[in-house]
Tab-separated table of C-alpha atoms in Angstrom:
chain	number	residue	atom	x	y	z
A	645	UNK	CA	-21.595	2.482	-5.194
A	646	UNK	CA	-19.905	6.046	-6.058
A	647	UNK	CA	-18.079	7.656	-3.454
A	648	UNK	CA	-18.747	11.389	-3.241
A	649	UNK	CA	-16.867	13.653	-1.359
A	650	UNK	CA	-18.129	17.182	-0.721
A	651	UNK	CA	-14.973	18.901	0.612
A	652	UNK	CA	-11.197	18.226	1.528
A	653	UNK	CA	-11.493	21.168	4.761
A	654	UNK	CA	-12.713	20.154	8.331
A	655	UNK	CA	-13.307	21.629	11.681
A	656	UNK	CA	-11.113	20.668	14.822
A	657	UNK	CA	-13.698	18.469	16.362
A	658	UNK	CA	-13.844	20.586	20.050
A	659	UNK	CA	-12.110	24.170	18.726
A	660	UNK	CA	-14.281	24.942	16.030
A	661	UNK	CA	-10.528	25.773	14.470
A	662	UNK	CA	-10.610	25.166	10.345
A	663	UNK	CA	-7.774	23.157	9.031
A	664	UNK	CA	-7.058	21.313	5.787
A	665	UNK	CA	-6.759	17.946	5.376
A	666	UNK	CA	-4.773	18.421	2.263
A	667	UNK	CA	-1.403	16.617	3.090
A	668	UNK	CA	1.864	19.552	2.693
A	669	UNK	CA	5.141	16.833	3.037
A	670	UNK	CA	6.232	15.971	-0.447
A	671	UNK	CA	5.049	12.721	-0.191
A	672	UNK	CA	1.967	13.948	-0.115
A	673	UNK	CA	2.530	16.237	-3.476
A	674	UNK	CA	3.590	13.030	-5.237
A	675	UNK	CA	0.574	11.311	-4.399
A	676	UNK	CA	-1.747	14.078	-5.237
A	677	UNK	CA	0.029	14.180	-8.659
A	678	UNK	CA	-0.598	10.260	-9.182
A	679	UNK	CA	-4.169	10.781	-8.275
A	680	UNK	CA	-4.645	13.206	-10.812
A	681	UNK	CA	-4.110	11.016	-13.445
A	682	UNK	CA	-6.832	8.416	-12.559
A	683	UNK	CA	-8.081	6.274	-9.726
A	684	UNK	CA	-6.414	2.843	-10.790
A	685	UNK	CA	-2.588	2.646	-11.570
A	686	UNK	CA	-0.718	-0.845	-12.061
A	687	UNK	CA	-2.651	-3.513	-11.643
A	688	UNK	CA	-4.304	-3.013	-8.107
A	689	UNK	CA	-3.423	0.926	-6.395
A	690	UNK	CA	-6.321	2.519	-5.737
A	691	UNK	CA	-6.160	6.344	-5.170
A	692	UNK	CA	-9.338	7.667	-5.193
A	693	UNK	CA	-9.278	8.476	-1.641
A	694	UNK	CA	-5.743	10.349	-2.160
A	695	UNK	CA	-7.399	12.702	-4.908
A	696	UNK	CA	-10.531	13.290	-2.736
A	697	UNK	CA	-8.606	14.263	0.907
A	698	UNK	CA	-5.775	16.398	-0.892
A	699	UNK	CA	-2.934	13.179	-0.890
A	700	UNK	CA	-3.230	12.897	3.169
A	701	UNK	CA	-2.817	10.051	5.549
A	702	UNK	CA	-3.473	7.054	4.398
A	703	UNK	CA	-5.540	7.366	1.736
A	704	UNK	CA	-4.341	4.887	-1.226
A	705	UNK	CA	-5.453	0.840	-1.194
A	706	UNK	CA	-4.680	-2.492	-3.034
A	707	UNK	CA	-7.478	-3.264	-4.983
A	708	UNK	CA	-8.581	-6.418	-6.380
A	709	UNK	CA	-8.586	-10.622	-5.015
A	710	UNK	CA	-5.995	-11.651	-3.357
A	711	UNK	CA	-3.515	-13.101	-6.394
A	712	UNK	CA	-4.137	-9.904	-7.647
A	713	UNK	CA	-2.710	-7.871	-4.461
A	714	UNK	CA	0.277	-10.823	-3.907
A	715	UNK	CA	1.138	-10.189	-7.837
A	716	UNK	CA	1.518	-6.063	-7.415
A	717	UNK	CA	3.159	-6.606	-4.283
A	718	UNK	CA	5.813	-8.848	-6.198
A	719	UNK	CA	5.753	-6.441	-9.025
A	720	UNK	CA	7.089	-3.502	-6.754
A	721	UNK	CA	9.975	-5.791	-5.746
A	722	UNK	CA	10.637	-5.778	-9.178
A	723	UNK	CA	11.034	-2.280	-9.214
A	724	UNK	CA	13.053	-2.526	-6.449
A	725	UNK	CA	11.033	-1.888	-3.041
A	726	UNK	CA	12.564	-4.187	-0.530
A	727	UNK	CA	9.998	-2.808	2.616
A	728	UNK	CA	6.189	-2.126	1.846
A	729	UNK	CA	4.121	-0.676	4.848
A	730	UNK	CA	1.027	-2.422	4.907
A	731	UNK	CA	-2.052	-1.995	7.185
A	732	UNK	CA	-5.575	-1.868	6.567
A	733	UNK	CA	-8.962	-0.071	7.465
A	734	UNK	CA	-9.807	-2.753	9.380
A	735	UNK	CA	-6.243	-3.030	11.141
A	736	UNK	CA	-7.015	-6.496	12.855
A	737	UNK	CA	-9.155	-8.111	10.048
A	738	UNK	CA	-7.066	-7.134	7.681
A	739	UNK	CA	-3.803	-8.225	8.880
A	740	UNK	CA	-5.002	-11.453	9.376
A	741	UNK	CA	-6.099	-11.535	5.905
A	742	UNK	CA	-2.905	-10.574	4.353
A	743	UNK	CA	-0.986	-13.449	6.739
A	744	UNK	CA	-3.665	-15.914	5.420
A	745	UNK	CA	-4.371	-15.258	1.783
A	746	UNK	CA	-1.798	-12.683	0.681
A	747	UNK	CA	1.591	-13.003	1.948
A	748	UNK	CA	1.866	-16.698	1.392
A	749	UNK	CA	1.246	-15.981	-2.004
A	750	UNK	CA	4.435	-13.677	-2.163
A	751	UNK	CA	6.304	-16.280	-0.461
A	752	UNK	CA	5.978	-19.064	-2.887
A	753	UNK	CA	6.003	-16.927	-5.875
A	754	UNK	CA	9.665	-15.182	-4.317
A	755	UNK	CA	10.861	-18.908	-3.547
A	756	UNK	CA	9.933	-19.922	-6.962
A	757	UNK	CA	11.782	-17.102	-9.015
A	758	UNK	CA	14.533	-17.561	-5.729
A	759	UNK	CA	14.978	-21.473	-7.264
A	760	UNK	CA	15.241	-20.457	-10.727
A	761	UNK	CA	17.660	-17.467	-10.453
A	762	UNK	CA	14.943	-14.650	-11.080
A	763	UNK	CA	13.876	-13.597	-7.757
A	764	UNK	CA	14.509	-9.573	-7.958
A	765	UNK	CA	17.923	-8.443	-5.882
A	766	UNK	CA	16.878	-6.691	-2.597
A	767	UNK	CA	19.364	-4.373	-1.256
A	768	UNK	CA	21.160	-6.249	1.165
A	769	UNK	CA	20.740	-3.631	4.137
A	770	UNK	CA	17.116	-4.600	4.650
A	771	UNK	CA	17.161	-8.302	5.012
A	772	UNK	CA	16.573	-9.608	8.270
A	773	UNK	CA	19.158	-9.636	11.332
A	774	UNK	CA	19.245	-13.178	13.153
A	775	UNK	CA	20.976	-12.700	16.462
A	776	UNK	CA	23.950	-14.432	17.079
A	777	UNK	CA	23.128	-17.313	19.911
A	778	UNK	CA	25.452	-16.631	22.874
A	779	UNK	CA	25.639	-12.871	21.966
């Protein structure tokens, strides 16, 4: 079903005060700029919902089964992201789905190129910290 959206403005729910939902940090620019260019980049970000609230909040989505989201997440390692923020609409439900189904697809895809010598090179100051025991 099409989603239509009839404006980006609001009302303040209690003030009556008009403000834009139109995001202003650069971020937001960036993302309005990708939206422009059509609703479906790579092979699973979704940004219709950045083009139609103005590039605010969260408003882009991996589309697609779940070997298709574990393969775009491994393809922005490639690139070089080393931390991806992921959450949901459905925070709890959708979580759970990415532990079951999604991440340990990235897992066994990493270990496999990590075996072979073509896993991509993360930047060392975002792996994991063990503590020390005794420390």
């Amino acid at each position: 079903m099409p989603v239509e959206f009839i404006s980006s403005t609001n009302f303040g729910p209690s003030t009556g005060v008009k403000y834009s939902a139109v995001g202003q940090s650069v971020g937001s620019a960036r993302l309005r700029d990708l939206a422009e260019r059509g609703e479906l980049h790579d092979r699973a970000l979704w940004t219709l919902l950045a083009k139609a609230l103005g590039g605010s909040g969260s408003t882009t989505a991996l589309v697609g089964s779940y070997e298709t989201v574990a393969a775009a997440l491994i393809d922005y390692t490639e690139i070089g992201c080393d931390l991806l923020s992921i959450r949901g609409w459905d925070v709890c439900e959708d979580a759970h789905d990415y532990a079951r189904h999604v991440l340990p697809l990235v897992r066994q895809e990493l270990a496999r190129r990590e075996a072979n010598g073509t896993a991509p090179i993360l930047n060392p100051d975002s792996a994991p910290q063990l503590a020390a025991h005794g420390q």
